[in-house]
Short mmCIF file of C-alpha atoms in Angstrom, two decimals:
data_model
loop_
_atom_site.label_atom_id
_atom_site.label_comp_id
_atom_site.label_asym_id
_atom_site.label_seq_id
_atom_site.Cartn_x
_atom_site.Cartn_y
_atom_site.Cartn_z
CA MET A 1 23.36 12.08 -22.07
CA LEU A 2 21.36 14.66 -22.61
CA ILE A 3 22.06 16.54 -25.90
CA GLU A 4 20.22 19.77 -26.03
CA THR A 5 21.66 20.49 -29.22
CA PRO A 6 20.46 19.89 -32.15
CA THR A 7 21.93 16.60 -33.70
CA ILE A 8 22.66 15.66 -37.37
CA ARG A 9 22.61 12.02 -38.31
CA PRO A 10 24.54 10.93 -41.48
CA GLY A 11 21.80 10.42 -44.12
CA THR A 12 19.46 12.40 -42.29
CA PRO A 13 18.64 14.92 -44.38
CA GLN A 14 18.21 19.12 -43.05
CA SER A 15 15.30 21.24 -43.44
CA ALA A 16 15.44 23.46 -46.51
CA ASP A 17 14.65 26.23 -44.16
CA PRO A 18 17.89 27.75 -42.42
CA ALA A 19 15.43 29.38 -40.39
CA ALA A 20 13.41 26.68 -39.53
CA PRO A 21 14.61 25.27 -36.11
CA ALA A 22 15.86 21.94 -35.85
CA ARG A 23 14.22 18.93 -34.19
CA ARG A 24 16.46 17.86 -31.76
CA ARG A 25 17.35 14.81 -30.84
CA HIS A 26 19.63 11.76 -28.21
CA ASP A 27 21.97 10.52 -28.62
CA ASP A 28 20.26 7.26 -27.81
CA ALA A 29 17.25 7.73 -30.12
CA PRO A 30 18.09 5.54 -33.02
CA ASP A 31 17.13 4.78 -36.57
CA THR A 32 14.85 1.53 -35.90
CA MET A 33 11.88 2.61 -38.01
CA ALA A 34 13.05 -0.04 -40.54
CA LEU A 35 13.19 -2.31 -37.61
CA PHE A 36 9.94 -1.32 -36.30
CA GLY A 37 8.18 -2.00 -39.79
CA ARG A 38 9.61 -5.56 -39.93
CA LEU A 39 8.63 -6.11 -36.24
CA ALA A 40 5.24 -5.91 -36.90
CA GLU A 41 5.39 -8.13 -40.10
CA LEU A 42 6.68 -11.36 -38.94
CA PRO A 43 4.95 -13.74 -37.59
CA ASP A 44 6.19 -15.22 -34.15
CA GLY A 45 8.83 -17.35 -34.25
CA PRO A 46 12.29 -17.00 -34.52
CA GLU A 47 13.21 -13.94 -36.92
CA ARG A 48 10.69 -12.03 -34.87
CA ASP A 49 12.13 -12.85 -31.67
CA ALA A 50 15.12 -11.73 -33.24
CA VAL A 51 14.32 -9.05 -34.35
CA ARG A 52 13.08 -7.20 -30.73
CA ASP A 53 16.03 -8.16 -28.99
CA GLU A 54 17.89 -5.42 -31.81
CA LEU A 55 15.87 -3.15 -31.13
CA VAL A 56 15.61 -3.84 -27.35
CA THR A 57 19.44 -2.89 -27.83
CA ALA A 58 19.48 -0.72 -29.92
CA TRP A 59 17.24 1.53 -27.56
CA LEU A 60 18.94 0.36 -24.41
CA PRO A 61 20.50 3.67 -23.37
CA MET A 62 17.19 6.11 -23.75
CA ALA A 63 16.12 3.86 -21.23
CA HIS A 64 18.96 3.49 -19.45
CA ARG A 65 18.71 6.75 -19.73
CA ILE A 66 15.52 7.87 -17.78
CA ALA A 67 16.20 5.88 -14.55
CA GLY A 68 19.20 8.18 -14.42
CA ARG A 69 17.12 10.14 -14.15
CA PHE A 70 15.13 8.37 -10.52
CA ARG A 71 18.67 7.68 -8.42
CA ASP A 72 19.21 9.24 -5.03
CA ARG A 73 15.93 8.21 -4.54
CA GLY A 74 16.04 5.72 -2.52
CA GLU A 75 16.90 2.79 -5.09
CA SER A 76 20.63 1.80 -6.75
CA LEU A 77 20.78 2.50 -11.01
CA GLU A 78 21.27 -0.92 -11.37
CA ASP A 79 17.50 -1.79 -9.80
CA LEU A 80 15.98 1.52 -11.91
CA ARG A 81 17.71 0.08 -14.61
CA GLN A 82 16.62 -3.54 -14.81
CA VAL A 83 13.08 -1.80 -14.56
CA ALA A 84 13.66 0.68 -17.11
CA ALA A 85 14.49 -1.94 -18.92
CA LEU A 86 11.06 -4.24 -18.27
CA GLY A 87 9.64 -0.53 -19.31
CA LEU A 88 11.51 -0.61 -23.18
CA VAL A 89 10.22 -4.06 -23.71
CA LYS A 90 6.82 -2.72 -22.90
CA ALA A 91 7.07 0.16 -24.89
CA ILE A 92 8.74 -2.11 -28.28
CA ASP A 93 6.10 -4.71 -27.76
CA ARG A 94 2.74 -2.26 -27.72
CA PHE A 95 4.32 0.36 -30.11
CA ASP A 96 2.31 0.65 -34.00
CA PRO A 97 4.80 2.20 -36.64
CA GLY A 98 1.77 4.15 -37.84
CA ARG A 99 1.48 5.80 -34.89
CA GLY A 100 4.62 8.14 -34.91
CA ALA A 101 7.85 7.89 -33.88
CA PHE A 102 8.88 5.50 -30.61
CA GLU A 103 10.48 7.85 -29.00
CA SER A 104 7.91 9.55 -28.22
CA TYR A 105 5.98 6.15 -27.54
CA ALA A 106 8.67 5.28 -25.08
CA VAL A 107 9.55 7.34 -22.98
CA PRO A 108 6.22 8.17 -21.01
CA THR A 109 5.85 3.31 -20.81
CA ILE A 110 9.87 3.11 -19.63
CA THR A 111 9.37 6.56 -17.42
CA GLY A 112 5.80 5.89 -15.88
CA GLU A 113 6.64 1.87 -15.02
CA VAL A 114 10.01 3.44 -13.26
CA LYS A 115 6.63 6.09 -11.41
CA ARG A 116 5.02 2.20 -10.56
CA HIS A 117 8.14 0.53 -9.06
CA PHE A 118 9.02 3.57 -6.44
CA ARG A 119 5.22 3.26 -5.96
CA ASP A 120 4.54 -0.45 -5.19
CA ARG A 121 7.78 -0.68 -4.17
CA MET A 122 9.88 1.64 -2.04
CA TRP A 123 6.82 2.90 0.11
CA ALA A 124 9.06 1.18 3.45
CA LEU A 125 5.35 2.01 4.81
CA ARG A 126 2.30 1.21 2.50
CA VAL A 127 0.44 3.60 2.23
CA PRO A 128 -3.48 3.89 0.27
CA ARG A 129 -2.89 5.01 -3.53
CA ARG A 130 -5.20 7.72 -3.27
CA VAL A 131 -2.73 9.32 -0.46
CA GLN A 132 0.03 8.67 -2.58
CA GLU A 133 -1.87 10.57 -5.19
CA LEU A 134 -1.38 13.34 -2.50
CA ARG A 135 1.94 13.31 -2.09
CA ASN A 136 2.52 13.49 -4.93
CA LYS A 137 0.53 16.74 -5.78
CA VAL A 138 1.80 18.79 -2.46
CA ARG A 139 5.50 17.87 -3.41
CA VAL A 140 5.31 19.29 -7.15
CA ALA A 141 3.45 22.12 -5.18
CA ARG A 142 5.81 22.49 -2.55
CA ARG A 143 9.32 22.53 -5.63
CA GLU A 144 7.13 25.27 -7.72
CA LEU A 145 5.44 27.65 -5.07
CA ALA A 146 10.06 27.89 -3.28
CA GLN A 147 11.34 28.73 -6.67
CA SER A 148 11.27 31.98 -6.35
CA PRO A 149 15.68 32.96 -3.98
CA GLY A 150 13.75 33.48 -0.92
CA SER A 151 10.58 32.42 -0.68
CA PRO A 152 9.35 30.89 2.67
CA GLU A 153 7.84 27.57 3.38
CA PRO A 154 4.48 27.73 1.35
CA SER A 155 2.19 27.11 3.69
CA VAL A 156 -1.08 24.83 4.42
CA ALA A 157 -3.23 27.48 2.38
CA ALA A 158 -0.87 28.12 0.00
CA LEU A 159 -0.58 24.66 -1.23
CA ALA A 160 -4.27 23.96 -0.85
CA ALA A 161 -4.57 27.55 -3.58
CA HIS A 162 -2.05 26.66 -5.22
CA THR A 163 -2.74 22.87 -6.30
CA GLY A 164 -6.57 22.36 -5.72
CA LEU A 165 -6.72 19.99 -2.75
CA THR A 166 -8.31 21.62 0.65
CA GLU A 167 -6.41 22.34 3.56
CA GLU A 168 -7.27 18.08 5.25
CA GLU A 169 -6.16 16.84 1.95
CA VAL A 170 -2.80 18.73 1.67
CA GLY A 171 -2.44 17.60 5.17
CA ALA A 172 -2.47 13.94 4.38
CA GLY A 173 -0.01 15.36 1.27
CA MET A 174 2.40 16.50 3.89
CA GLU A 175 2.34 13.89 6.57
CA ALA A 176 2.76 11.01 3.76
CA LEU A 177 6.08 13.55 2.86
CA GLU A 178 7.09 11.76 5.58
CA SER A 179 5.97 7.82 5.31
CA PHE A 180 9.00 6.94 2.82
CA SER A 181 10.84 5.50 5.08
CA THR A 182 10.23 4.59 8.52
CA LEU A 183 11.92 4.74 10.95
CA SER A 184 13.77 2.22 13.20
CA LEU A 185 11.81 1.53 17.04
CA ASP A 186 15.19 2.42 19.02
CA ALA A 187 15.45 5.84 16.96
CA GLU A 188 16.49 8.45 19.94
CA LEU A 189 14.18 11.02 19.74
CA SER A 190 15.90 13.31 22.07
CA ALA A 191 18.93 13.46 23.96
CA GLY A 192 20.36 14.34 26.81
CA ASP A 193 20.83 11.86 30.13
CA ASP A 194 16.63 11.54 29.79
CA GLY A 195 16.53 10.57 25.73
CA TYR A 196 14.05 7.81 25.34
CA SER A 197 13.15 5.40 22.48
CA LEU A 198 10.51 5.91 19.65
CA ALA A 199 8.93 2.59 20.67
CA ASP A 200 8.97 4.21 24.79
CA THR A 201 6.21 5.93 23.94
CA LEU A 202 4.22 3.00 22.48
CA GLY A 203 1.58 2.45 24.58
CA ALA A 204 0.48 -1.12 25.83
CA ALA A 205 -2.03 -3.13 25.41
CA ASP A 206 -4.99 -1.86 28.45
CA GLY A 207 -6.15 -6.36 29.47
CA SER A 208 -9.23 -4.38 30.78
CA TYR A 209 -10.60 -3.90 27.52
CA ASP A 210 -10.57 -7.75 26.33
CA THR A 211 -12.69 -8.25 30.23
CA VAL A 212 -15.23 -5.66 28.76
CA ILE A 213 -15.84 -7.32 25.71
CA ASP A 214 -16.15 -10.48 26.87
CA ARG A 215 -18.55 -9.06 29.11
CA GLU A 216 -20.72 -7.40 27.40
CA SER A 217 -20.70 -10.58 24.72
CA ALA A 218 -21.34 -12.31 27.75
CA LYS A 219 -24.31 -10.39 28.69
CA GLU A 220 -27.60 -11.53 26.28
CA GLY A 221 -27.32 -15.04 26.94
CA LEU A 222 -26.83 -14.45 30.13
CA ARG A 223 -30.05 -12.94 30.05
CA ARG A 224 -31.40 -15.96 27.83
CA LEU A 225 -30.80 -18.62 30.91
CA PRO A 226 -33.58 -19.57 32.52
CA GLU A 227 -34.02 -17.98 36.47
CA ARG A 228 -32.28 -21.29 38.57
CA GLU A 229 -29.03 -21.42 35.61
CA ARG A 230 -28.94 -18.15 36.28
CA ALA A 231 -28.81 -17.85 40.17
CA ILE A 232 -26.56 -21.12 40.76
CA LEU A 233 -24.25 -18.54 38.24
CA TYR A 234 -24.26 -15.69 40.62
CA MET A 235 -24.17 -18.26 43.24
CA ARG A 236 -20.71 -19.88 42.09
CA PHE A 237 -19.12 -16.85 41.05
CA PHE A 238 -20.33 -13.19 42.37
CA GLU A 239 -20.67 -14.82 45.84
CA ASP A 240 -17.86 -17.40 45.16
CA MET A 241 -20.47 -20.34 46.65
CA THR A 242 -18.87 -23.32 46.33
CA GLN A 243 -21.22 -26.46 44.65
CA SER A 244 -21.80 -27.79 47.19
CA ARG A 245 -22.99 -25.06 49.73
CA ILE A 246 -24.72 -24.21 46.41
CA ALA A 247 -26.78 -28.00 46.28
CA ASP A 248 -27.55 -27.31 49.50
CA CYS A 249 -28.96 -24.36 49.45
CA LEU A 250 -31.99 -25.44 46.09
CA GLY A 251 -32.45 -28.80 47.62
CA ILE A 252 -30.83 -30.68 44.35
CA SER A 253 -27.33 -32.39 44.39
CA GLN A 254 -23.84 -31.23 44.34
CA MET A 255 -23.93 -33.07 40.70
CA HIS A 256 -26.60 -31.44 39.59
CA VAL A 257 -25.15 -28.14 40.43
CA SER A 258 -21.49 -29.33 38.28
CA ARG A 259 -24.30 -30.30 35.10
CA LEU A 260 -25.98 -27.02 34.95
CA ILE A 261 -22.82 -24.47 35.72
CA SER A 262 -20.65 -26.74 32.80
CA ARG A 263 -24.00 -26.85 30.51
CA SER A 264 -24.58 -22.62 31.26
CA CYS A 265 -21.33 -21.99 30.22
CA ALA A 266 -21.78 -24.03 27.23
CA ARG A 267 -24.29 -22.02 26.35
CA VAL A 268 -23.25 -19.14 27.02
CA ARG A 269 -20.08 -19.09 25.21
CA ASP A 270 -21.31 -20.66 22.09
CA GLU A 271 -23.69 -17.78 21.83
CA ALA A 272 -20.94 -15.22 22.44
CA MET A 273 -18.41 -16.82 19.78
CA GLY A 274 -21.32 -16.22 17.31
CA GLU A 275 -21.22 -20.69 16.44
CA ARG A 276 -25.76 -20.15 17.57
CA ALA A 277 -25.72 -17.54 14.93
CA GLY A 278 -28.54 -18.16 13.13
CA ARG A 279 -30.37 -20.78 14.70
CA PRO A 280 -33.41 -20.91 16.70
CA GLY A 281 -32.74 -21.21 20.77
CA ARG A 282 -33.38 -24.64 22.40
CA ALA A 283 -35.13 -25.13 25.81
CA VAL A 284 -32.43 -26.07 28.12
CA ARG A 285 -33.53 -29.24 30.48
CA THR A 286 -33.25 -28.64 33.87
#
């Protein structure tokens, strides 16, 4: 619970100047400087672990309070508290008592751990880090520009001017605002009897693309074949001639035609698949 009014703790010296502003404290920010001093002096062992556990227990309510700021964002409060507790442990392990109050160091450390959890774990669709940062800038800018009652929805140009981003970057950030969660492919996009789902808008793979890729991949290998082998493949696969008829046309045996077709196809296939890359071409005996 956040206490906005000054809190005077037992044993806390009050300012001698009544006009001096009182330091605001949270009711979950205990005075543990003595424990941190002991922790810094103790070597690794059971006694140090016990002091560390005592510090974690003392500051855990603060970690839970910070976790509560991120409720209703798609993650359970219990999971957020666990993430905040992990951030608290990191803060305790890294804190140097000589550098000031622990609360000033722990709050950004725990908050950063929770934000990192949302950034790395909570996206239903993996979005690049740069786009996530654009999303956050656009989200904050929209909130700031719409603070006044009755303010219209800020335009892309206004958001770009406010954030220092380009309009293209603002557009990418606005698209990412809708990417934190995903729609089911069965989600209805239109009401009524002629309604259709998201899956109905997706195209299907065209098998002709594979044919084009295979044909282009085989071109170079076909060009490097001896002329007679190219002629045999043309007669067999483009003119649909039988091996016996090809043998009669060329004056060779049908068995020889079969061997030449098998060898030529294997050579073209190897080159198309990249298996002959880096190896010098071998002469094919005919």
